[in-house]
Coordinates of C-alpha atoms and ligand atoms in Angstrom, one line a residue:
M1 CA 11.9 -44.8 -78.1
N2 CA 14.5 -45.1 -75.4
D3 CA 16.7 -48.0 -76.6
D4 CA 19.1 -47.7 -73.7
K5 CA 18.4 -50.3 -71.1
K6 CA 19.5 -48.0 -68.3
I7 CA 16.8 -45.6 -67.0
I8 CA 18.2 -42.3 -65.8
I9 CA 17.2 -41.6 -62.2
F10 CA 16.7 -37.9 -61.6
D11 CA 16.1 -37.3 -57.9
T12 CA 14.2 -34.2 -56.9
T13 CA 14.0 -34.8 -53.1
L14 CA 15.8 -31.6 -52.5
R15 CA 13.6 -29.5 -54.7
D16 CA 10.1 -30.9 -55.3
G17 CA 10.5 -33.0 -52.1
E18 CA 11.3 -29.8 -50.1
Q19 CA 8.0 -28.3 -51.3
S20 CA 6.2 -30.8 -48.9
P21 CA 4.7 -28.6 -46.2
G22 CA 7.1 -28.1 -43.3
A23 CA 9.9 -30.1 -45.0
S24 CA 12.3 -27.2 -45.5
M25 CA 15.9 -28.2 -44.8
N26 CA 19.0 -26.2 -44.0
Q27 CA 22.2 -26.3 -46.0
A28 CA 24.0 -28.8 -43.9
E29 CA 21.0 -31.1 -44.0
K30 CA 20.7 -30.8 -47.8
L31 CA 24.4 -31.5 -48.2
R32 CA 24.0 -34.6 -46.1
I33 CA 21.1 -35.9 -48.2
A34 CA 22.9 -35.0 -51.5
T35 CA 26.0 -37.0 -50.4
Q36 CA 23.8 -40.0 -49.5
L37 CA 22.0 -39.7 -52.9
E38 CA 25.3 -39.8 -54.6
A39 CA 26.3 -43.0 -52.7
L40 CA 22.8 -44.4 -53.6
G41 CA 23.8 -44.0 -57.3
V42 CA 21.2 -41.5 -58.6
D43 CA 22.3 -40.0 -61.9
V44 CA 21.0 -36.5 -61.5
I45 CA 20.3 -34.6 -58.3
E46 CA 18.0 -31.6 -58.6
A47 CA 19.5 -29.6 -55.8
G48 CA 17.1 -26.7 -55.6
F49 CA 15.7 -23.6 -57.2
P50 CA 18.5 -21.0 -56.9
A51 CA 16.5 -18.0 -58.0
A52 CA 13.8 -18.7 -55.4
S53 CA 15.8 -17.7 -52.3
Q54 CA 19.3 -17.0 -51.1
G55 CA 19.2 -20.1 -48.9
D56 CA 18.3 -22.2 -52.0
Y57 CA 21.1 -20.6 -54.0
D58 CA 23.7 -21.2 -51.3
A59 CA 22.7 -24.8 -50.7
V60 CA 22.8 -25.6 -54.5
K61 CA 26.2 -24.0 -54.8
A62 CA 27.6 -26.0 -51.8
I63 CA 26.2 -29.3 -53.2
A64 CA 27.6 -28.5 -56.7
K65 CA 31.0 -27.8 -55.3
T66 CA 31.1 -30.9 -53.0
L67 CA 29.7 -33.8 -55.0
K68 CA 32.1 -35.8 -57.1
K69 CA 30.3 -37.5 -59.9
T70 CA 26.5 -36.9 -59.9
Q71 CA 25.0 -34.4 -62.3
I72 CA 23.6 -31.4 -60.4
A73 CA 20.5 -29.7 -61.8
A74 CA 19.2 -26.3 -60.9
L75 CA 15.5 -25.5 -61.5
C76 CA 14.9 -22.2 -63.3
R77 CA 11.8 -20.6 -64.7
A78 CA 12.1 -19.8 -68.3
T79 CA 13.6 -16.3 -67.7
K80 CA 17.0 -14.8 -68.2
H81 CA 17.3 -13.9 -64.5
D82 CA 16.5 -17.4 -63.2
I83 CA 18.7 -19.1 -65.7
L84 CA 21.8 -16.9 -65.0
R85 CA 21.2 -17.3 -61.3
G86 CA 20.8 -21.1 -61.6
W87 CA 23.9 -21.4 -63.7
D88 CA 25.9 -19.4 -61.2
A89 CA 24.9 -21.8 -58.5
I90 CA 25.8 -25.0 -60.4
K91 CA 28.6 -24.0 -62.7
E92 CA 31.3 -25.6 -60.4
A93 CA 29.6 -29.0 -60.5
V94 CA 31.4 -31.9 -62.3
N95 CA 28.4 -32.1 -64.6
P96 CA 25.9 -29.2 -64.2
R97 CA 22.4 -29.3 -65.7
I98 CA 20.1 -26.3 -66.2
H99 CA 16.5 -27.4 -65.9
T100 CA 14.2 -24.7 -67.2
F101 CA 10.4 -24.9 -67.4
I102 CA 7.3 -23.1 -68.6
A103 CA 3.6 -24.2 -68.5
T104 CA 2.1 -25.4 -71.8
S105 CA -1.5 -26.2 -70.9
E106 CA -4.3 -23.9 -72.0
L107 CA -5.4 -23.4 -68.4
H108 CA -1.9 -22.4 -67.1
M109 CA -1.1 -20.3 -70.2
K110 CA -4.4 -18.4 -70.0
Y111 CA -4.9 -17.9 -66.3
K112 CA -1.5 -18.3 -64.7
L113 CA 0.9 -16.9 -67.3
Q114 CA -1.6 -14.8 -69.2
M115 CA 0.3 -15.5 -72.3
E116 CA -0.7 -16.7 -75.8
P117 CA 0.7 -20.1 -76.9
D118 CA 3.1 -18.5 -79.4
Q119 CA 4.5 -16.2 -76.7
V120 CA 5.1 -19.3 -74.5
L121 CA 6.7 -21.1 -77.5
S122 CA 9.1 -18.2 -78.1
Q123 CA 9.9 -17.8 -74.4
A124 CA 10.7 -21.5 -74.2
I125 CA 13.0 -21.3 -77.2
K126 CA 14.8 -18.1 -76.0
S127 CA 15.4 -19.6 -72.5
V128 CA 16.7 -22.9 -73.8
K129 CA 19.0 -21.0 -76.2
L130 CA 20.4 -19.0 -73.3
A131 CA 20.8 -22.2 -71.2
A132 CA 22.5 -24.0 -74.1
S133 CA 25.0 -21.1 -74.5
L134 CA 26.1 -21.9 -70.9
T135 CA 26.1 -25.7 -70.9
D136 CA 25.4 -28.6 -73.2
N137 CA 23.3 -30.3 -70.5
V138 CA 19.9 -28.6 -70.7
E139 CA 16.5 -30.0 -69.6
F140 CA 13.2 -28.4 -70.6
S141 CA 10.0 -29.1 -68.8
A142 CA 6.5 -28.4 -70.2
E143 CA 4.7 -27.8 -66.9
D144 CA 1.2 -29.3 -66.8
G145 CA 2.3 -31.3 -69.8
S146 CA -0.3 -34.1 -69.3
R147 CA -3.1 -31.5 -69.6
S148 CA -1.6 -29.8 -72.6
D149 CA -2.8 -30.0 -76.2
P150 CA -0.6 -32.9 -77.5
N151 CA 0.1 -31.1 -80.8
F152 CA 1.3 -28.0 -79.1
L153 CA 3.4 -30.1 -76.7
C154 CA 5.1 -31.7 -79.6
Q155 CA 5.6 -28.4 -81.3
V156 CA 7.2 -27.0 -78.2
F157 CA 9.4 -30.1 -77.7
E158 CA 10.6 -30.0 -81.3
A159 CA 11.5 -26.3 -81.0
V160 CA 13.4 -26.6 -77.7
I161 CA 15.3 -29.6 -78.9
D162 CA 16.4 -27.6 -82.0
A163 CA 17.3 -24.8 -79.5
G164 CA 19.6 -27.1 -77.6
A165 CA 17.6 -29.1 -75.0
T166 CA 19.1 -32.5 -74.4
T167 CA 16.3 -33.8 -72.1
I168 CA 12.7 -32.9 -72.5
N169 CA 10.4 -33.6 -69.5
L170 CA 6.7 -34.3 -69.6
P171 CA 5.3 -33.6 -66.2
D172 CA 1.9 -34.7 -64.8
T173 CA 2.0 -31.7 -62.6
V174 CA -1.3 -32.1 -60.9
G175 CA -1.4 -35.9 -60.7
Y176 CA -4.3 -36.1 -63.1
A177 CA -3.1 -38.7 -65.6
I178 CA -4.3 -42.4 -65.8
P179 CA -1.7 -45.0 -66.7
E180 CA -3.2 -46.1 -70.1
E181 CA -3.7 -42.5 -71.1
F182 CA -0.2 -41.4 -70.0
E183 CA 1.3 -44.3 -71.9
Q184 CA -0.5 -43.1 -75.0
L185 CA 0.7 -39.6 -74.5
V186 CA 4.3 -40.7 -74.2
K187 CA 4.0 -42.7 -77.4
Y188 CA 2.3 -39.8 -79.1
V189 CA 5.1 -37.4 -78.1
I190 CA 7.8 -39.9 -79.3
K191 CA 6.0 -40.4 -82.7
N192 CA 5.2 -36.8 -83.3
T193 CA 8.3 -35.0 -82.2
P194 CA 10.5 -35.4 -85.3
N195 CA 13.9 -34.7 -83.6
I196 CA 13.1 -36.8 -80.5
D197 CA 16.1 -39.0 -81.2
K198 CA 18.3 -36.0 -80.2
A199 CA 17.0 -35.9 -76.6
I200 CA 16.1 -38.1 -73.7
L201 CA 12.4 -38.1 -72.9
S202 CA 11.7 -37.8 -69.2
V203 CA 8.6 -38.0 -67.0
H204 CA 7.7 -36.3 -63.7
C205 CA 4.5 -37.5 -62.0
H206 CA 2.6 -36.3 -59.0
N207 CA 0.6 -38.6 -56.8
D208 CA -2.7 -36.8 -56.3
L209 CA -4.7 -39.9 -57.4
G210 CA -2.1 -42.4 -56.0
L211 CA -1.0 -43.2 -59.6
A212 CA 2.4 -41.6 -59.8
T213 CA 4.3 -44.9 -59.8
A214 CA 1.9 -46.6 -62.2
N215 CA 2.1 -43.6 -64.6
T216 CA 5.9 -43.5 -64.4
L217 CA 6.1 -47.3 -65.1
A218 CA 3.7 -46.9 -68.0
A219 CA 6.0 -44.2 -69.4
I220 CA 9.0 -46.4 -69.0
Q221 CA 7.2 -49.1 -71.0
S222 CA 6.5 -46.6 -73.7
G223 CA 10.0 -45.3 -74.2
A224 CA 10.8 -42.7 -71.5
G225 CA 14.5 -42.7 -70.7
Q226 CA 14.5 -40.6 -67.5
V227 CA 12.2 -40.6 -64.5
E228 CA 11.9 -37.9 -61.9
V229 CA 11.5 -39.2 -58.4
T230 CA 11.9 -38.5 -54.7
I231 CA 12.8 -40.5 -51.7
N232 CA 9.7 -41.7 -49.8
G233 CA 7.7 -40.0 -52.5
I234 CA 7.7 -36.7 -50.7
G235 CA 6.8 -33.6 -52.7
E236 CA 4.3 -31.0 -53.5
R237 CA 0.8 -31.9 -52.1
A238 CA 0.4 -35.8 -52.3
G239 CA 4.0 -36.0 -53.4
N240 CA 6.0 -37.3 -56.4
T241 CA 6.8 -40.8 -57.7
S242 CA 8.9 -42.5 -55.2
L243 CA 12.4 -43.6 -56.1
E244 CA 12.2 -46.9 -54.1
E245 CA 9.0 -48.0 -55.8
I246 CA 10.3 -47.5 -59.4
V247 CA 13.7 -49.0 -58.7
M248 CA 12.4 -52.0 -56.9
S249 CA 9.6 -52.6 -59.6
L250 CA 12.3 -52.7 -62.3
N251 CA 14.6 -54.8 -60.0
T252 CA 11.9 -57.3 -58.9
R253 CA 10.2 -57.8 -62.3
P254 CA 13.2 -58.1 -64.7
N255 CA 11.2 -60.3 -67.0
F256 CA 8.5 -57.8 -67.4
F257 CA 10.7 -54.7 -67.5
S258 CA 13.8 -54.9 -69.5
Q259 CA 15.3 -51.7 -68.1
T260 CA 17.6 -51.3 -65.1
T261 CA 19.0 -48.4 -63.0
G262 CA 22.4 -47.6 -61.5
I263 CA 20.9 -47.6 -58.0
D264 CA 22.7 -49.5 -55.2
T265 CA 19.5 -51.0 -53.8
T266 CA 21.1 -51.8 -50.4
R267 CA 21.2 -48.1 -49.7
I268 CA 17.5 -47.5 -50.3
Y269 CA 16.4 -48.1 -46.7
P270 CA 19.2 -46.0 -45.0
T271 CA 18.4 -43.2 -47.4
S272 CA 14.7 -43.4 -46.7
R273 CA 15.4 -43.2 -43.0
L274 CA 17.8 -40.3 -43.4
V275 CA 15.3 -38.3 -45.4
S276 CA 12.6 -39.0 -42.9
M277 CA 14.8 -38.0 -40.0
I278 CA 15.9 -34.8 -41.5
T279 CA 12.6 -33.6 -42.9
G280 CA 10.6 -34.9 -39.9
I281 CA 8.1 -36.5 -42.3
L282 CA 7.3 -39.9 -40.9
I283 CA 7.0 -43.0 -43.0
Q284 CA 3.6 -44.7 -42.8
P285 CA 4.1 -48.3 -41.5
N286 CA 2.4 -49.8 -44.6
R287 CA 4.4 -47.9 -47.1
A288 CA 5.8 -50.1 -49.9
I289 CA 9.5 -51.1 -49.6
V290 CA 10.5 -48.8 -46.7
G291 CA 7.5 -48.9 -44.2
A292 CA 8.0 -50.7 -40.9
N293 CA 5.5 -53.4 -41.9
A294 CA 6.8 -53.8 -45.5
F295 CA 8.5 -57.1 -44.6
A296 CA 6.5 -58.0 -41.4
H297 CA 4.3 -61.1 -41.6
E298 CA 1.5 -61.2 -39.2
A299 CA -0.8 -64.0 -40.3
G300 CA 0.3 -67.4 -39.0
I301 CA -0.1 -69.1 -42.4
H302 CA 2.2 -66.4 -43.9
Q303 CA 4.8 -66.8 -41.1
D304 CA 4.8 -70.6 -41.6
G305 CA 5.3 -70.2 -45.4
V306 CA 8.1 -67.6 -45.0
L307 CA 9.9 -69.9 -42.5
K308 CA 9.7 -72.8 -45.1
N309 CA 10.8 -70.6 -48.0
P310 CA 10.8 -66.7 -47.8
M311 CA 9.8 -66.4 -51.4
T312 CA 6.3 -67.9 -50.6
Y313 CA 5.2 -64.4 -49.3
E314 CA 8.2 -62.2 -49.9
I315 CA 8.8 -60.9 -53.4
M316 CA 11.9 -59.0 -52.4
K317 CA 14.5 -59.7 -49.7
P318 CA 14.7 -57.1 -47.0
E319 CA 18.6 -57.2 -47.3
T320 CA 18.2 -56.2 -51.0
V321 CA 16.9 -52.8 -49.9
G322 CA 19.3 -52.5 -47.0
I323 CA 17.2 -53.6 -44.1
T324 CA 19.6 -55.4 -41.9
K325 CA 18.4 -58.1 -39.5
N326 CA 21.4 -57.9 -37.2
N327 CA 19.6 -55.6 -34.9
L328 CA 21.4 -57.2 -31.9
V329 CA 23.7 -54.6 -31.6
L330 CA 25.7 -52.9 -29.1
G331 CA 25.6 -52.4 -25.4
K332 CA 27.3 -50.7 -22.6
H333 CA 30.7 -52.3 -23.2
S334 CA 30.9 -51.7 -26.9
G335 CA 33.8 -49.5 -28.0
R336 CA 34.1 -46.6 -30.3
H337 CA 35.5 -48.9 -33.1
A338 CA 32.5 -51.3 -32.9
L339 CA 30.1 -48.4 -32.9
N340 CA 31.7 -46.9 -36.0
A341 CA 31.7 -50.2 -37.8
H342 CA 28.0 -50.6 -37.1
I343 CA 27.2 -47.0 -38.1
K344 CA 28.8 -47.8 -41.5
T345 CA 26.6 -50.9 -41.9
I346 CA 23.5 -48.8 -41.5
G347 CA 24.7 -46.4 -44.2
Y348 CA 26.4 -43.5 -42.5
E349 CA 29.9 -42.1 -42.8
L350 CA 30.9 -39.9 -39.9
S351 CA 34.0 -37.8 -39.4
D352 CA 36.1 -38.3 -36.3
D353 CA 34.5 -35.3 -34.6
E354 CA 31.0 -36.5 -35.4
L355 CA 31.8 -40.0 -34.2
N356 CA 33.1 -38.6 -30.9
I357 CA 29.8 -36.8 -30.3
V358 CA 27.7 -39.8 -31.2
F359 CA 29.9 -42.1 -29.1
K360 CA 29.4 -39.9 -26.0
K361 CA 25.6 -40.0 -26.5
F362 CA 25.8 -43.7 -27.1
K363 CA 27.5 -44.3 -23.8
N364 CA 24.8 -42.2 -22.0
L365 CA 22.0 -44.1 -23.7
A366 CA 23.7 -47.5 -22.9
D367 CA 23.6 -46.6 -19.2
K368 CA 19.8 -46.4 -19.5
K369 CA 18.9 -49.0 -22.1
K370 CA 20.2 -52.6 -22.3
S371 CA 20.1 -53.3 -26.0
I372 CA 20.7 -50.5 -28.5
Q373 CA 19.2 -51.0 -31.9
D374 CA 19.7 -49.4 -35.3
E375 CA 16.8 -46.9 -34.8
D376 CA 18.5 -45.8 -31.5
I377 CA 21.8 -45.2 -33.3
E378 CA 20.1 -43.3 -36.1
A379 CA 18.4 -41.1 -33.5
L380 CA 21.7 -40.4 -31.8
I381 CA 23.2 -39.3 -35.2
N382 CA 20.2 -37.1 -35.8
E383 CA 20.3 -35.5 -32.4
G384 CA 24.1 -35.2 -32.3
V385 CA 25.3 -34.6 -35.8
L386 CA 22.6 -33.5 -38.2
R387 CA 21.5 -30.6 -35.9
S388 CA 24.6 -28.6 -35.9
S389 CA 24.8 -24.8 -35.5
E390 CA 21.4 -24.3 -34.0
V391 CA 20.1 -21.1 -32.3
F392 CA 18.4 -22.9 -29.3
S393 CA 19.7 -26.0 -27.5
L394 CA 18.7 -27.8 -24.3
E395 CA 21.1 -28.0 -21.4
Y396 CA 18.9 -29.6 -18.7
I397 CA 15.2 -30.2 -17.9
H398 CA 13.5 -31.1 -14.6
V399 CA 9.8 -31.8 -14.4
L400 CA 7.5 -32.3 -11.6
S401 CA 4.2 -34.1 -12.5
G402 CA 1.7 -36.5 -11.1
N403 CA -1.9 -36.5 -10.0
T404 CA -1.4 -34.6 -6.8
V405 CA 0.8 -31.7 -7.9
F406 CA 0.8 -28.8 -10.2
P407 CA 2.9 -29.8 -13.2
T408 CA 6.0 -27.7 -13.2
A409 CA 9.0 -27.5 -15.5
S410 CA 12.4 -25.9 -15.0
I411 CA 14.8 -25.7 -17.8
Q412 CA 18.1 -24.3 -18.9
L413 CA 18.6 -23.5 -22.6
Y414 CA 21.3 -22.0 -24.6
I415 CA 20.3 -19.3 -27.0
N416 CA 23.2 -18.7 -29.5
G417 CA 25.5 -20.1 -26.8
R418 CA 24.1 -17.8 -24.0
P419 CA 22.6 -19.8 -21.0
V420 CA 19.1 -18.9 -19.9
Q421 CA 16.9 -20.6 -17.3
G422 CA 13.5 -20.5 -15.9
A423 CA 10.5 -22.4 -14.5
T424 CA 6.8 -22.4 -14.9
E425 CA 3.6 -24.4 -14.5
G426 CA 1.2 -25.9 -17.0
S427 CA -1.9 -28.0 -17.3
G428 CA 0.3 -31.0 -17.7
P429 CA 4.1 -31.7 -17.9
I430 CA 4.4 -31.0 -21.6
D431 CA 2.3 -27.8 -21.4
A432 CA 4.6 -26.7 -18.6
V433 CA 7.7 -27.5 -20.7
Y434 CA 6.4 -25.8 -23.8
N435 CA 5.3 -22.7 -21.8
I436 CA 8.7 -22.2 -20.3
I437 CA 10.5 -22.8 -23.6
S438 CA 8.4 -20.3 -25.5
K439 CA 8.9 -17.7 -22.7
L440 CA 12.7 -18.2 -22.6
T441 CA 13.0 -18.1 -26.4
D442 CA 10.5 -15.3 -26.8
T443 CA 8.6 -17.2 -29.5
K444 CA 4.9 -17.4 -30.2
S445 CA 4.5 -20.4 -32.3
E446 CA 1.3 -22.4 -32.4
L447 CA 1.4 -26.1 -31.8
L448 CA -0.5 -27.7 -34.7
R449 CA 0.3 -31.3 -34.1
F450 CA 2.0 -33.4 -31.5
T451 CA 2.6 -37.2 -31.9
I452 CA 4.5 -39.6 -29.7
S453 CA 5.6 -43.1 -30.4
A454 CA 8.1 -45.7 -29.2
L455 CA 11.2 -45.9 -31.4
T456 CA 11.7 -49.6 -30.8
E457 CA 10.0 -52.4 -28.8
G458 CA 10.2 -52.7 -25.0
T459 CA 9.4 -50.5 -22.1
D460 CA 12.9 -49.1 -22.1
A461 CA 12.4 -47.9 -25.7
Q462 CA 13.3 -44.3 -26.6
G463 CA 10.2 -42.0 -27.1
E464 CA 10.0 -40.2 -30.4
V465 CA 8.1 -37.0 -30.6
T466 CA 7.1 -35.1 -33.7
V467 CA 5.6 -31.6 -33.6
R468 CA 4.3 -29.3 -36.3
L469 CA 4.6 -25.6 -35.4
K470 CA 3.3 -22.5 -37.0
E471 CA 4.5 -18.9 -36.6
D472 CA 3.8 -15.9 -38.8
G473 CA 2.3 -18.1 -41.5
I474 CA 5.4 -20.4 -41.6
T475 CA 5.1 -24.1 -40.6
A476 CA 8.0 -26.3 -39.5
L477 CA 8.3 -29.8 -38.2
G478 CA 10.4 -30.8 -35.2
K479 CA 11.6 -34.1 -34.0
G480 CA 13.0 -35.3 -30.7
T481 CA 14.1 -38.6 -29.3
D482 CA 15.1 -39.6 -25.8
P483 CA 14.4 -42.4 -23.3
D484 CA 12.5 -39.8 -21.2
I485 CA 9.4 -38.8 -23.2
I486 CA 9.2 -35.3 -21.7
T487 CA 12.8 -34.6 -22.7
A488 CA 11.9 -36.0 -26.2
A489 CA 9.0 -33.6 -26.3
A490 CA 11.2 -30.7 -25.3
L491 CA 13.8 -31.6 -27.9
A492 CA 11.1 -31.9 -30.6
Y493 CA 9.8 -28.4 -29.7
I494 CA 13.3 -26.9 -29.7
N495 CA 14.0 -28.5 -33.0
G496 CA 10.8 -27.1 -34.5
L497 CA 11.7 -23.6 -33.1
N498 CA 15.2 -23.9 -34.7
R499 CA 13.6 -24.8 -38.0
L500 CA 11.3 -21.8 -37.7
E501 CA 14.3 -19.5 -37.0
Y502 CA 16.0 -20.8 -40.1
L503 CA 12.9 -20.3 -42.2
K504 CA 12.5 -16.7 -40.9
S505 CA 15.8 -15.8 -42.5
N506 CA 15.5 -18.3 -45.4
P507 CA 11.8 -18.1 -46.3
P508 CA 10.4 -21.2 -48.1
R509 CA 10.4 -20.7 -51.8
E510 CA 7.2 -19.5 -53.3
Q511 CA 5.2 -21.4 -55.8
P512 CA 6.9 -21.0 -59.2
L513 CA 5.1 -18.4 -61.3
L514 CA 6.3 -16.8 -64.4
Ligands
KIV601 O1 5.4 -30.7 -61.2 C1 6.0 -30.1 -62.1 O2 5.5 -29.8 -63.2 C2 7.3 -29.6 -61.7 C3 8.1 -29.0 -62.8 C4 8.8 -27.8 -62.4 C5 9.0 -30.0 -63.5 O3 7.8 -29.8 -60.6
ZN602 ZN1 6.6 -31.4 -59.6

């Protein structure tokens, strides 16, 4: 059993989260998220899978060097090559952790690994011994653990703890478990792994049946001491257990759960928005805790109750998760100082140079829009700061459209700092814009999805466009925001192309196979 009241929060947004289709991030973006996760108070950040690609290795190394207190984990298959590569990437971290894994279910061993159980056992032991010779912070995961023979699972766990593992992780890799069953499995492992007191038992659940949070909470109730989670629940397929759901369940129901976490809950919402902005993965409005409707009361009877006492229909306060109501905000006459102070309240720390960029954009926007809200400011930060060093950028765009003309777009872009311009027609203004951009950039991506929505209320709201592009089998998301929706569409397309460019030289990591 885990007797410690504090549950260890292991965040894998940058590793399993990045395995969401189209969610690949570049190094600067990963560093920005890692810094935010440290401020949020997560205990361990799984920064990536260094052996999977050079981009992954470089990003993990940069995060390991930069962060000041959080443990940094590198995922490694149970091979000498992966473990040495992973260690090299994290060894400069304040507290580096090697996380090595091998599958233990019959299905995976027989068909994927084509190995006998005793071969898997000895490979697991060998790998953990190697990892433990490099650091005393070693995690071992039994991939597809929830579908493994419980006796074999305990045999492997006992052996890897003897070999030096300090955390053993039980993943529900394919999101197959049911809470009562998972609870029994966790109890079984605790009871039948004789040296379990020498390690922390962790769980890692996927959400294929929508049960990841329920399974993780059941495991906490049964004695798990670490939970593996992602922001907004992003991750492979239907995603992982979401950090915000676990933390707020423990926080909102202290009489039911006696465990706590080290998370600063007021940073949950800003972190969720940051991850959504960087990955381009939108948050569904009815999503628990962080969705736009999570604290919105539509029915009159509810509104009445909330006005009399918010606790009638609100089990949590929006402020507890960092949703500020002072959306008043800033206008044309607000100065740089006021903007910076507000940026801090919504969870961002910008350098002087970054603030200068955002302030310039803010003034431009304030000329067009009367009241500037938090979402507008976040979008300015996204456009101005989070997208540094890109191959393609937009200088200007002019579009002619209407029901009596041929829609035509003329554009000037920069390609690696070199100006190029051109004009062309299309079936509509966006088609015209996308035609000329793909001609100028000499790219042939396919537009798989295009969505547009208003960032805030009001007819002067900024338009927010998200696109999904595909080229040579690689998909990427792009996002753009601007009061002019055609410009927003152009920015989203250019952002998607920049992401594709990045992915061409840093291919997304492949499915882990041994
Ligand atoms: O889902 C899974 O099994 C994993 C492991 C690598 C921990 O992501
Ligand atoms: Zn996983």
